[in-house]
Amino acid sequence: MSGSAEPTANDAVAVPEAGPFVCAHCGRPFAREAYLALHYGVDHDEPLDAERRAAFETAREEEEAALRQFRLKALLALVFTYFGFLMLWAVVNLLL
Amino acid sequence: MDRLASPERAPRVLPPRRLLALAVVLGVACALFVGTALAHSGSLGGSRQDLSVPQWLVLMTGGGAVGASFLLASFVTDRSFLRAVHDSERGLGSPVRPLVVIGRIGGVVGLVGVLVTGLFADPLGLTQPLRNLAVLVVWVGWWAGFSMTTYLVGDTWPVLNPWRTVASVLPSLDRSLPERVGSWPSVGLLLALVWLEVVSPVADDPTLLGAVVLAYTVFTVAGAAVFGTETWFSRVDPVSRVFAAYGRVAPLTVEDGRVRARVPGMALSEASWLSGRSDVAFVVALLWVTTYDGFVATPTWRGVVTPLVEAGVPAPLLYPLALVVGFVLFYGAYRLAARSGKRAADSLLTTDEVARRFAPSLLAIAAGYHVAHYLGYFLSLSPALLGALSNPFSPPPPLELVLPSWFGGVGLTFVLVGHVLAIWVAHTAAFELFPSRVQAIRSQYALTAVMVLYTMTSLLIVSQPAIEVPYL
Ligand SMILES: [Zn+2]
């Protein structure tokens, strides 16, 4: 399949819909201001000015908080899945 | 990668020791989950007659393991770590020129051997399929064995491909294939090829197989002569595209004439080699035809078709119908998952773009399923293949390797390993695609659900005894 794609076009994002928050460097639009702030910090090499730096830090903190919450839920789900299956196997083995 | 390869200027980066600890925890947890699932289902594969474990429980546990691996992967949220794992690679120098020449000659000699022992099986007295070189080389050596090397080692087909070698010395008209055609021809041809493989007796009839190979040779060489070898083998020829796609899973790749080594499967987080809907459809079609191939030989399928055939629906119509309907269902489910992922992530990317970026992860599933489906077949028939290779015109009586009873568990293992790899790769791709890590995790919910369903489907097929394809 090598012939059908240009390696340089690599993961440059194709034809996004228009959006309220647009990146000044690459034109990629975002639905939320926080996503744009993170995008400047994560996807671009250009140094951040003070305003963007502050926006990035704030967005990053909010992201961390949301991640912590998600991890807690994921951990609970894992524990339930694991012990749920253990019990299911035990019950099935007992009945068979 | 260019844009994303830049080191992240994130204020917090995990120290290496914590990273290592994280990786160890993840590995152990994964092994624990998959291990429990397999310790039990392992006993199932060999002794299919007296199931000690109900099938629904095996399916549920497999699905649960894949779902759990998504949850585990979601704990790894360090971008620089993900990047380091996926980008680490090593140059191994360029392939030796004589090796390439030997490979090309070998490919052409193989094709001639298949044509001669196939087309002239009757006069040569080689009609018994398990003593016929053409049948054994095509199905055991190439379709099963060689395919496995393309995702386990690397895609060597561009060198071995005899049709490319022949076409490259012929003059070409270099007609252009319109851009909007994309690679749709290869999608249609792949479905057609698998249909032919399933419904016709090409697997047992050497003369018919020889005729099919001859027809394919004429078609491919003519096509390459009209459109040029590059266009033909990268956009139309289904066989080359299957091996190229499988080659993305493999540890070895060739870039600019140099061999590079990577951790197996890690290249799947990149989607630059897929452009547009037709390439995504091809990847989905590859996954579907591998499934279909096994599905039509299960008691489940017999149960589905028996009432239909008894009601008067002609069986020859049911097979292509199921092939097309199944493909549309698979493609539809995948697009739906991509759209739902895009919405869950509150992203403004197009559904096409999201679908393209996660499509390569499906190849890990296809490869895992392919091993499950063909490894036993390849091993048990390889003595017969060796016999025919050692003496093509009067092969010794075929030997069949009897596999131990636990071997069925190996298939189930590979199905699960393929899915867990796919989950991991999609996780990394999501982190490269979305600036917010919360977005990245949310984008995976629907895709994970589809993968869990798919695990259960393929375990359903792999855990059943293979029967004769009914009503043919
Ligand atoms: Zn940008």
Coordinates of C-alpha atoms and ligand atoms in Angstrom, one line a residue:
Chain A
M1 CA 0.0 0.0 0.0
S2 CA 3.0 2.2 0.0
G3 CA 2.2 3.8 -3.3
S4 CA -1.1 5.3 -2.2
A5 CA 0.1 7.6 0.6
E6 CA 2.8 10.2 0.9
P7 CA 5.0 9.6 3.9
T8 CA 5.2 13.3 4.6
A9 CA 1.4 13.7 4.8
N10 CA 1.9 11.3 7.8
D11 CA -0.4 12.0 10.5
A12 CA -1.2 15.5 9.5
V13 CA -4.8 15.8 10.3
A14 CA -7.1 15.8 7.2
V15 CA -10.2 18.0 6.5
P16 CA -11.6 18.8 10.0
E17 CA -14.9 20.5 10.4
A18 CA -14.9 24.2 11.2
G19 CA -14.8 25.0 14.9
P20 CA -14.8 27.8 17.4
F21 CA -11.1 27.5 18.6
V22 CA -8.6 27.4 15.7
C23 CA -4.9 26.8 16.0
A24 CA -2.8 29.7 14.8
H25 CA 0.0 27.5 13.5
C26 CA -1.8 24.6 11.7
G27 CA -5.4 25.8 11.4
R28 CA -6.8 22.7 13.2
P29 CA -10.1 23.6 14.9
F30 CA -11.1 22.5 18.4
A31 CA -14.5 22.3 20.1
R32 CA -13.1 23.5 23.5
E33 CA -10.7 26.1 24.5
A34 CA -8.8 23.7 26.7
Y35 CA -8.1 21.3 23.8
L36 CA -6.6 24.2 21.8
A37 CA -4.5 25.2 24.9
L38 CA -3.2 21.6 25.2
H39 CA -2.6 21.4 21.5
Y40 CA -0.3 24.3 21.5
G41 CA 1.7 22.7 24.3
V42 CA 1.7 19.2 23.1
D43 CA 1.7 19.2 19.3
H44 CA 3.8 22.3 18.4
D45 CA 7.5 23.1 18.8
E46 CA 7.0 26.9 18.8
P47 CA 7.7 28.3 22.3
L48 CA 4.6 29.3 24.2
D49 CA 4.1 33.0 25.2
A50 CA 3.1 33.8 28.7
E51 CA -0.7 33.7 28.0
R52 CA -0.6 30.4 26.2
R53 CA 1.7 29.0 28.8
A54 CA -0.8 29.9 31.5
A55 CA -3.7 28.5 29.5
F56 CA -1.7 25.3 29.0
E57 CA -0.9 24.9 32.7
T58 CA -4.6 25.4 33.6
A59 CA -5.8 23.0 31.0
R60 CA -3.2 20.5 32.1
E61 CA -4.3 20.7 35.7
E62 CA -7.9 20.1 34.8
E63 CA -6.9 17.2 32.6
E64 CA -4.9 15.7 35.4
A65 CA -7.9 16.0 37.8
A66 CA -10.2 14.3 35.2
L67 CA -7.6 11.6 34.6
R68 CA -7.3 10.9 38.4
Q69 CA -11.0 10.4 38.5
F70 CA -11.0 8.2 35.5
R71 CA -8.2 6.0 37.0
L72 CA -10.2 5.5 40.1
K73 CA -13.2 4.3 38.1
A74 CA -11.1 2.1 35.9
L75 CA -9.5 0.5 38.9
L76 CA -12.9 -0.2 40.4
A77 CA -14.1 -1.6 37.1
L78 CA -10.9 -3.8 36.9
V79 CA -11.4 -5.2 40.4
F80 CA -15.1 -5.9 39.7
T81 CA -14.3 -7.6 36.4
Y82 CA -11.5 -9.7 37.8
F83 CA -13.3 -10.9 40.9
G84 CA -16.6 -11.2 38.9
F85 CA -15.0 -13.6 36.5
L86 CA -13.2 -15.5 39.3
M87 CA -16.5 -16.1 41.0
L88 CA -18.3 -17.0 37.8
W89 CA -15.6 -19.6 37.1
A90 CA -15.8 -21.0 40.6
V91 CA -19.6 -21.3 40.4
V92 CA -19.5 -22.9 37.0
N93 CA -16.9 -25.4 38.2
L94 CA -18.9 -26.2 41.2
L95 CA -22.1 -26.9 39.2
L96 CA -20.4 -29.0 36.6
Chain B
M1 CA 5.0 11.4 13.2
D2 CA 7.0 14.5 12.1
R3 CA 4.8 16.9 13.9
L4 CA 4.2 14.7 16.9
A5 CA 7.7 13.3 17.3
S6 CA 8.8 16.5 18.9
P7 CA 9.5 15.9 22.6
E8 CA 6.6 16.9 24.7
R9 CA 7.2 20.0 26.8
A10 CA 4.9 18.7 29.4
P11 CA 5.7 20.0 32.9
R12 CA 5.4 16.5 34.4
V13 CA 7.2 13.5 33.0
L14 CA 7.3 10.3 35.0
P15 CA 10.8 9.5 36.2
P16 CA 12.3 6.3 34.5
R17 CA 12.0 4.2 37.6
R18 CA 8.3 4.9 37.9
L19 CA 7.9 4.2 34.2
L20 CA 9.6 0.8 34.6
A21 CA 7.4 0.0 37.5
L22 CA 4.3 0.9 35.5
A23 CA 5.4 -1.2 32.6
V24 CA 6.0 -4.2 34.9
V25 CA 2.7 -3.8 36.6
L26 CA 0.9 -3.5 33.3
G27 CA 2.7 -6.6 32.0
V28 CA 1.9 -8.7 35.0
A29 CA -1.7 -7.6 35.1
C30 CA -2.2 -8.4 31.5
A31 CA -0.6 -11.8 31.9
L32 CA -2.8 -12.5 34.9
F33 CA -5.9 -11.7 33.0
V34 CA -5.1 -13.5 29.8
G35 CA -3.5 -16.3 31.8
T36 CA -6.7 -17.0 33.8
A37 CA -8.7 -17.0 30.7
L38 CA -6.4 -19.4 29.0
A39 CA -5.6 -21.7 31.8
H40 CA -9.2 -22.7 31.6
S41 CA -9.9 -22.5 27.9
G42 CA -6.6 -24.3 27.1
S43 CA -8.2 -27.6 28.1
L44 CA -11.0 -26.9 25.8
G45 CA -9.3 -26.7 22.5
G46 CA -8.0 -30.3 22.4
S47 CA -10.9 -32.1 23.8
R48 CA -13.7 -30.6 21.9
Q49 CA -16.0 -33.5 22.3
D50 CA -16.3 -33.4 26.1
L51 CA -16.3 -29.7 26.9
S52 CA -15.4 -29.3 30.5
V53 CA -16.2 -25.6 30.3
P54 CA -19.3 -24.1 28.7
Q55 CA -18.6 -22.3 25.6
W56 CA -20.4 -19.1 26.7
L57 CA -18.0 -18.8 29.6
V58 CA -15.0 -19.1 27.4
L59 CA -16.4 -16.4 25.1
M60 CA -17.3 -14.1 28.0
T61 CA -13.9 -14.5 29.6
G62 CA -12.2 -13.7 26.3
G63 CA -14.3 -10.6 25.9
G64 CA -13.7 -9.7 29.5
A65 CA -9.9 -10.0 29.0
V66 CA -10.0 -7.6 26.0
G67 CA -12.1 -5.1 27.9
A68 CA -9.8 -5.4 30.9
S69 CA -6.8 -4.7 28.7
F70 CA -8.4 -1.5 27.6
L71 CA -8.8 -0.4 31.3
L72 CA -5.2 -1.4 32.0
A73 CA -3.9 0.5 28.9
S74 CA -5.8 3.6 30.1
F75 CA -3.4 3.8 33.1
V76 CA -0.5 4.5 30.8
T77 CA -1.0 8.2 30.0
D78 CA 2.5 9.3 29.6
R79 CA 3.0 10.6 26.1
S80 CA 6.8 10.4 26.0
F81 CA 6.7 6.8 27.3
L82 CA 4.2 5.8 24.5
R83 CA 6.3 7.5 21.9
A84 CA 9.5 5.9 23.1
V85 CA 7.9 2.4 23.0
H86 CA 6.5 2.9 19.5
D87 CA 9.3 4.8 17.9
S88 CA 12.3 2.8 19.1
E89 CA 13.8 1.1 16.1
R90 CA 17.1 -0.1 14.8
G91 CA 18.6 0.0 11.3
L92 CA 19.9 -3.3 10.1
G93 CA 21.6 -2.3 6.8
S94 CA 20.3 -2.9 3.3
P95 CA 19.2 -6.3 2.0
V96 CA 21.9 -8.0 0.2
R97 CA 21.5 -7.8 -3.6
P98 CA 22.2 -11.5 -4.3
L99 CA 19.5 -12.4 -1.8
V100 CA 17.0 -10.3 -3.7
V101 CA 18.0 -11.9 -7.0
I102 CA 17.7 -15.4 -5.5
G103 CA 14.3 -14.5 -4.0
R104 CA 13.0 -13.3 -7.4
I105 CA 14.3 -16.4 -9.2
G106 CA 12.8 -18.6 -6.4
G107 CA 9.4 -16.9 -6.8
V108 CA 9.3 -17.5 -10.6
V109 CA 10.5 -21.1 -10.3
G110 CA 7.8 -21.7 -7.7
L111 CA 5.1 -20.3 -10.0
V112 CA 6.3 -22.5 -12.9
G113 CA 6.4 -25.5 -10.6
V114 CA 2.8 -24.9 -9.4
L115 CA 1.6 -24.4 -13.0
V116 CA 3.3 -27.6 -14.3
T117 CA 2.3 -29.9 -11.4
G118 CA -1.2 -28.3 -11.4
L119 CA -2.2 -28.2 -15.0
F120 CA -0.5 -31.5 -15.9
A121 CA -1.6 -33.4 -12.7
D122 CA -3.5 -36.0 -14.8
P123 CA -0.8 -37.0 -17.2
L124 CA 1.9 -36.9 -14.4
G125 CA -0.3 -39.1 -12.2
L126 CA -0.3 -36.5 -9.4
T127 CA -4.1 -36.2 -8.8
Q128 CA -4.0 -37.0 -5.1
P129 CA -4.1 -33.5 -3.4
L130 CA -1.8 -34.4 -0.5
R131 CA 0.8 -35.6 -3.0
N132 CA 0.5 -32.8 -5.4
L133 CA 3.1 -30.1 -5.3
A134 CA 0.8 -27.3 -6.6
V135 CA -1.9 -27.9 -4.0
L136 CA 0.6 -28.2 -1.2
V137 CA 2.7 -25.2 -2.2
V138 CA -0.3 -22.9 -2.7
W139 CA -2.4 -23.8 0.3
V140 CA 0.1 -25.1 2.9
G141 CA 3.3 -23.4 1.9
W142 CA 2.0 -20.0 0.6
W143 CA -1.5 -19.2 1.8
A144 CA -0.8 -20.6 5.3
G145 CA 2.9 -20.6 5.9
F146 CA 4.2 -17.7 3.8
S147 CA 1.3 -15.5 5.1
M148 CA 2.4 -16.1 8.6
T149 CA 6.0 -15.0 7.8
T150 CA 4.6 -11.7 6.5
Y151 CA 3.3 -10.6 9.9
L152 CA 5.7 -12.5 12.1
V153 CA 8.9 -11.5 10.3
G154 CA 8.4 -9.1 7.4
D155 CA 6.7 -8.6 4.1
T156 CA 9.1 -10.2 1.5
W157 CA 6.4 -10.5 -1.2
P158 CA 7.6 -7.5 -3.3
V159 CA 10.8 -9.6 -3.9
L160 CA 9.2 -13.1 -4.2
N161 CA 6.1 -12.0 -6.1
P162 CA 6.7 -13.8 -9.5
W163 CA 4.1 -11.7 -11.3
R164 CA 5.9 -8.5 -10.3
T165 CA 9.2 -10.0 -11.5
V166 CA 7.6 -11.0 -14.9
A167 CA 5.8 -7.7 -15.3
S168 CA 8.8 -5.7 -14.5
V169 CA 10.7 -7.0 -17.6
L170 CA 7.7 -6.4 -19.9
P171 CA 6.9 -3.0 -21.5
S172 CA 4.2 -1.0 -19.8
L173 CA 1.5 1.3 -21.1
D174 CA 1.5 3.2 -17.8
R175 CA -2.2 4.2 -18.1
S176 CA -3.2 6.1 -15.0
L177 CA -5.9 4.7 -12.7
P178 CA -8.3 7.6 -11.8
E179 CA -7.7 9.0 -8.3
R180 CA -11.3 8.6 -7.2
V181 CA -11.1 4.8 -7.9
G182 CA -8.7 4.7 -4.9
S183 CA -8.0 1.1 -4.0
W184 CA -11.6 -0.1 -4.3
P185 CA -10.7 -2.6 -7.0
S186 CA -8.5 -4.4 -4.5
V187 CA -11.4 -4.6 -2.0
G188 CA -13.6 -6.2 -4.6
L189 CA -10.9 -8.5 -5.9
L190 CA -10.1 -9.7 -2.3
L191 CA -13.7 -10.6 -1.7
A192 CA -13.9 -12.4 -5.1
L193 CA -10.7 -14.3 -4.4
V194 CA -11.9 -15.6 -1.0
W195 CA -15.3 -16.5 -2.5
L196 CA -13.6 -18.6 -5.1
E197 CA -11.4 -20.2 -2.5
V198 CA -14.3 -21.2 -0.3
V199 CA -16.9 -22.3 -2.9
S200 CA -14.8 -23.9 -5.6
P201 CA -12.9 -27.2 -5.2
V202 CA -9.6 -25.4 -5.9
A203 CA -8.3 -26.7 -2.6
D204 CA -8.5 -30.3 -3.7
D205 CA -8.4 -30.4 -7.4
P206 CA -4.9 -29.8 -8.8
T207 CA -5.9 -29.3 -12.4
L208 CA -8.5 -26.6 -11.5
L209 CA -6.0 -25.0 -9.2
G210 CA -3.4 -24.9 -12.0
A211 CA -6.1 -23.3 -14.3
V212 CA -6.9 -20.7 -11.6
V213 CA -3.3 -19.8 -11.1
L214 CA -2.8 -19.5 -14.9
A215 CA -5.8 -17.2 -15.2
Y216 CA -4.5 -15.1 -12.3
T217 CA -1.1 -14.9 -13.9
V218 CA -2.6 -13.7 -17.2
F219 CA -4.8 -11.2 -15.5
T220 CA -2.1 -9.8 -13.2
V221 CA 0.6 -9.6 -15.8
A222 CA -1.8 -7.9 -18.2
G223 CA -3.0 -5.5 -15.6
A224 CA 0.5 -4.6 -14.5
A225 CA 1.4 -4.1 -18.2
V226 CA -1.5 -1.6 -18.7
F227 CA -1.3 0.4 -15.4
G228 CA 2.4 -0.1 -14.5
T229 CA 3.7 -2.4 -11.8
E230 CA 3.7 0.3 -9.1
T231 CA 0.0 1.2 -9.5
W232 CA -1.1 -2.4 -10.0
F233 CA 0.6 -4.0 -7.1
S234 CA 0.0 -1.1 -4.7
R235 CA -3.6 -0.3 -5.6
V236 CA -5.2 -3.2 -7.4
D237 CA -3.6 -6.6 -6.8
P238 CA -5.3 -8.0 -3.6
V239 CA -2.6 -10.5 -2.8
S240 CA 0.2 -7.9 -2.7
R241 CA -2.0 -5.6 -0.6
V242 CA -2.8 -8.3 1.9
F243 CA 0.9 -9.0 2.4
A244 CA 1.8 -5.3 2.6
A245 CA -0.9 -4.8 5.2
Y246 CA 0.2 -7.9 7.2
G247 CA 3.8 -6.6 6.9
R248 CA 2.8 -3.5 9.0
V249 CA 2.4 -5.9 12.0
A250 CA 5.9 -7.4 11.5
P251 CA 9.1 -6.4 13.3
L252 CA 11.1 -6.0 10.1
T253 CA 10.3 -3.3 7.5
V254 CA 12.2 -1.9 4.5
E255 CA 12.3 1.9 4.2
D256 CA 14.4 3.5 1.5
G257 CA 16.2 0.2 0.8
R258 CA 17.2 -0.3 4.4
V259 CA 15.9 -2.9 6.7
R260 CA 14.6 -1.6 10.0
A261 CA 13.6 -3.5 13.2
R262 CA 10.9 -2.5 15.6
V263 CA 8.9 -4.1 18.4
P264 CA 6.3 -6.2 16.6
G265 CA 3.0 -4.4 16.1
M266 CA 4.2 -1.0 17.2
A267 CA 4.2 0.4 13.7
L268 CA 0.5 0.0 13.7
S269 CA 0.0 3.2 15.6
E270 CA 0.9 5.0 12.4
A271 CA -1.7 5.4 9.6
S272 CA 0.2 7.4 7.1
W273 CA 0.2 4.5 4.7
L274 CA -3.6 4.5 4.5
S275 CA -5.2 7.2 2.5
G276 CA -9.0 7.5 2.2
R277 CA -12.0 5.3 2.7
S278 CA -11.0 2.6 0.2
D279 CA -7.8 1.8 2.2
V280 CA -9.7 1.6 5.4
A281 CA -12.3 -0.7 3.7
F282 CA -9.5 -2.9 2.5
V283 CA -8.2 -3.4 6.1
V284 CA -11.7 -4.2 7.3
A285 CA -12.2 -6.6 4.3
L286 CA -9.0 -8.4 5.2
L287 CA -10.2 -8.9 8.8
W288 CA -13.6 -10.0 7.5
V289 CA -12.4 -12.5 4.9
T290 CA -10.1 -14.2 7.4
T291 CA -13.1 -14.6 9.7
Y292 CA -15.4 -15.7 6.9
D293 CA -13.0 -18.4 5.8
G294 CA -13.3 -20.0 9.3
F295 CA -16.9 -19.2 9.8
V296 CA -18.3 -21.1 6.8
A297 CA -16.7 -24.3 8.2
T298 CA -18.4 -24.2 11.6
P299 CA -21.6 -26.0 12.8
T300 CA -23.0 -22.5 13.6
W301 CA -23.0 -21.7 9.9
R302 CA -24.5 -25.0 9.0
G303 CA -27.2 -24.2 11.5
V304 CA -27.8 -20.9 9.8
V305 CA -27.9 -22.2 6.2
T306 CA -29.8 -25.5 6.7
P307 CA -33.3 -23.9 7.1
L308 CA -32.6 -21.5 4.2
V309 CA -31.4 -24.2 1.9
E310 CA -34.4 -26.4 2.9
A311 CA -36.7 -23.4 2.1
G312 CA -35.3 -23.5 -1.4
V313 CA -32.7 -20.7 -1.4
P314 CA -29.9 -21.9 -3.7
A315 CA -26.7 -22.5 -1.7
P316 CA -24.3 -21.1 -4.3
L317 CA -26.1 -17.8 -3.8
L318 CA -25.9 -17.9 0.0
Y319 CA -22.1 -17.9 0.0
P320 CA -21.4 -14.7 -1.9
L321 CA -24.4 -13.1 -0.2
A322 CA -23.0 -13.9 3.3
L323 CA -19.6 -12.6 2.1
V324 CA -20.9 -9.3 1.1
V325 CA -23.4 -8.9 3.9
G326 CA -20.7 -9.7 6.5
F327 CA -18.3 -7.2 4.9
V328 CA -20.9 -4.5 5.0
L329 CA -21.7 -5.3 8.7
F330 CA -18.1 -5.3 9.7
Y331 CA -17.4 -2.0 7.8
G332 CA -20.6 -0.5 9.2
A333 CA -19.7 -1.5 12.8
Y334 CA -16.2 -0.1 12.4
R335 CA -17.4 3.3 11.0
L336 CA -20.1 3.5 13.7
A337 CA -17.4 2.9 16.3
A338 CA -15.2 5.7 14.8
R339 CA -18.1 8.1 14.7
S340 CA -19.1 7.3 18.2
G341 CA -15.5 7.7 19.4
K342 CA -15.2 11.1 17.7
R343 CA -18.4 12.2 19.5
A344 CA -17.3 10.9 22.8
A345 CA -14.0 12.8 22.5
D346 CA -15.9 15.9 21.4
S347 CA -13.6 16.1 18.5
L348 CA -14.0 18.1 15.3
L349 CA -12.2 15.6 13.1
T350 CA -14.1 13.9 10.4
T351 CA -15.3 10.4 10.9
D352 CA -13.2 9.3 7.9
E353 CA -10.1 10.7 9.6
V354 CA -10.8 9.0 12.9
A355 CA -11.6 5.7 11.1
R356 CA -8.4 6.0 9.1
R357 CA -6.2 6.6 12.2
F358 CA -7.4 3.5 14.1
A359 CA -7.7 1.1 11.1
P360 CA -4.2 -0.3 11.4
S361 CA -5.0 -1.7 14.9
L362 CA -7.4 -4.1 13.2
L363 CA -4.5 -5.8 11.5
A364 CA -3.1 -7.1 14.8
I365 CA -6.5 -8.8 15.3
A366 CA -6.5 -10.2 11.7
A367 CA -2.9 -11.5 12.2
G368 CA -3.8 -13.1 15.6
Y369 CA -6.8 -14.7 14.1
H370 CA -4.8 -15.9 11.0
V371 CA -2.3 -17.7 13.3
A372 CA -5.2 -19.3 15.2
H373 CA -6.8 -20.5 12.0
Y374 CA -3.7 -21.7 10.1
L375 CA -0.9 -22.7 12.4
G376 CA -2.3 -26.1 13.1
Y377 CA -3.2 -26.7 9.5
F378 CA 0.3 -25.6 8.4
L379 CA 2.1 -27.8 11.0
S380 CA 0.1 -30.9 10.4
L381 CA 0.5 -30.7 6.6
S382 CA 4.1 -29.5 6.5
P383 CA 5.6 -33.1 6.3
A384 CA 3.5 -33.7 3.2
L385 CA 4.7 -30.4 1.7
L386 CA 8.3 -31.3 2.4
G387 CA 7.7 -34.7 0.8
A388 CA 6.3 -33.1 -2.4
L389 CA 9.2 -30.6 -2.4
S390 CA 11.8 -33.2 -2.1
N391 CA 10.4 -35.2 -5.0
P392 CA 7.8 -33.3 -7.0
F393 CA 7.1 -35.9 -9.6
S394 CA 6.9 -39.0 -7.4
P395 CA 6.3 -37.8 -3.9
P396 CA 6.4 -40.3 -1.0
P397 CA 3.1 -41.2 0.7
P398 CA 2.0 -38.1 2.6
L399 CA 2.6 -38.0 6.3
E400 CA 0.4 -36.0 8.6
L401 CA 1.7 -34.5 11.9
V402 CA -0.6 -35.3 14.7
L403 CA -0.8 -32.3 17.0
P404 CA -1.1 -32.8 20.8
S405 CA -4.5 -32.2 22.3
W406 CA -3.5 -28.9 24.1
F407 CA -2.8 -27.4 20.7
G408 CA -6.3 -26.0 20.4
G409 CA -5.5 -23.6 23.2
V410 CA -2.7 -22.1 21.2
G411 CA -5.3 -20.8 18.7
L412 CA -7.3 -19.2 21.5
T413 CA -4.1 -17.6 22.9
F414 CA -3.3 -16.0 19.6
V415 CA -6.8 -14.6 19.2
L416 CA -6.5 -12.9 22.6
V417 CA -2.9 -11.7 22.0
G418 CA -4.0 -10.1 18.7
H419 CA -6.8 -8.2 20.4
V420 CA -4.7 -7.1 23.3
L421 CA -2.1 -5.8 20.9
A422 CA -4.9 -4.0 18.9
I423 CA -6.2 -2.3 22.1
W424 CA -2.7 -1.1 23.0
V425 CA -2.0 0.2 19.5
A426 CA -5.3 2.0 19.3
H427 CA -4.6 3.5 22.7
T428 CA -1.3 4.9 21.4
A429 CA -2.8 6.2 18.2
A430 CA -5.5 8.0 20.2
F431 CA -2.8 9.7 22.3
E432 CA -1.1 11.0 19.1
L433 CA -4.4 12.1 17.6
F434 CA -6.0 14.1 20.5
P435 CA -4.3 16.8 22.5
S436 CA -6.3 16.0 25.6
R437 CA -5.6 12.6 27.2
V438 CA -9.1 12.4 28.5
Q439 CA -10.3 12.8 24.9
A440 CA -7.9 10.0 23.9
I441 CA -9.4 7.6 26.4
R442 CA -13.0 8.5 25.7
S443 CA -12.4 8.0 22.0
Q444 CA -11.7 4.4 22.7
Y445 CA -15.0 3.3 24.3
A446 CA -16.9 2.4 21.2
L447 CA -13.9 0.8 19.5
T448 CA -13.2 -1.3 22.6
A449 CA -16.8 -2.5 22.6
V450 CA -16.5 -3.5 18.9
M451 CA -13.3 -5.3 19.7
V452 CA -14.9 -7.2 22.6
L453 CA -17.7 -8.3 20.4
Y454 CA -15.2 -9.3 17.7
T455 CA -13.1 -11.3 20.2
M456 CA -16.2 -13.3 21.2
T457 CA -17.1 -13.9 17.5
S458 CA -13.7 -15.2 16.7
L459 CA -13.5 -17.3 19.8
L460 CA -16.8 -18.8 18.8
I461 CA -15.3 -19.8 15.5
V462 CA -12.0 -21.0 16.8
S463 CA -13.5 -23.1 19.6
Q464 CA -15.7 -25.1 17.3
P465 CA -14.6 -28.2 15.4
A466 CA -14.0 -27.4 11.7
I467 CA -16.5 -29.2 9.5
E468 CA -16.9 -29.6 5.7
V469 CA -18.2 -26.4 4.2
P470 CA -21.9 -27.4 3.8
Y471 CA -24.0 -27.6 0.6
L472 CA -21.2 -27.2 -1.9
Ligands
ZN1 ZN -1.7 23.4 15.5

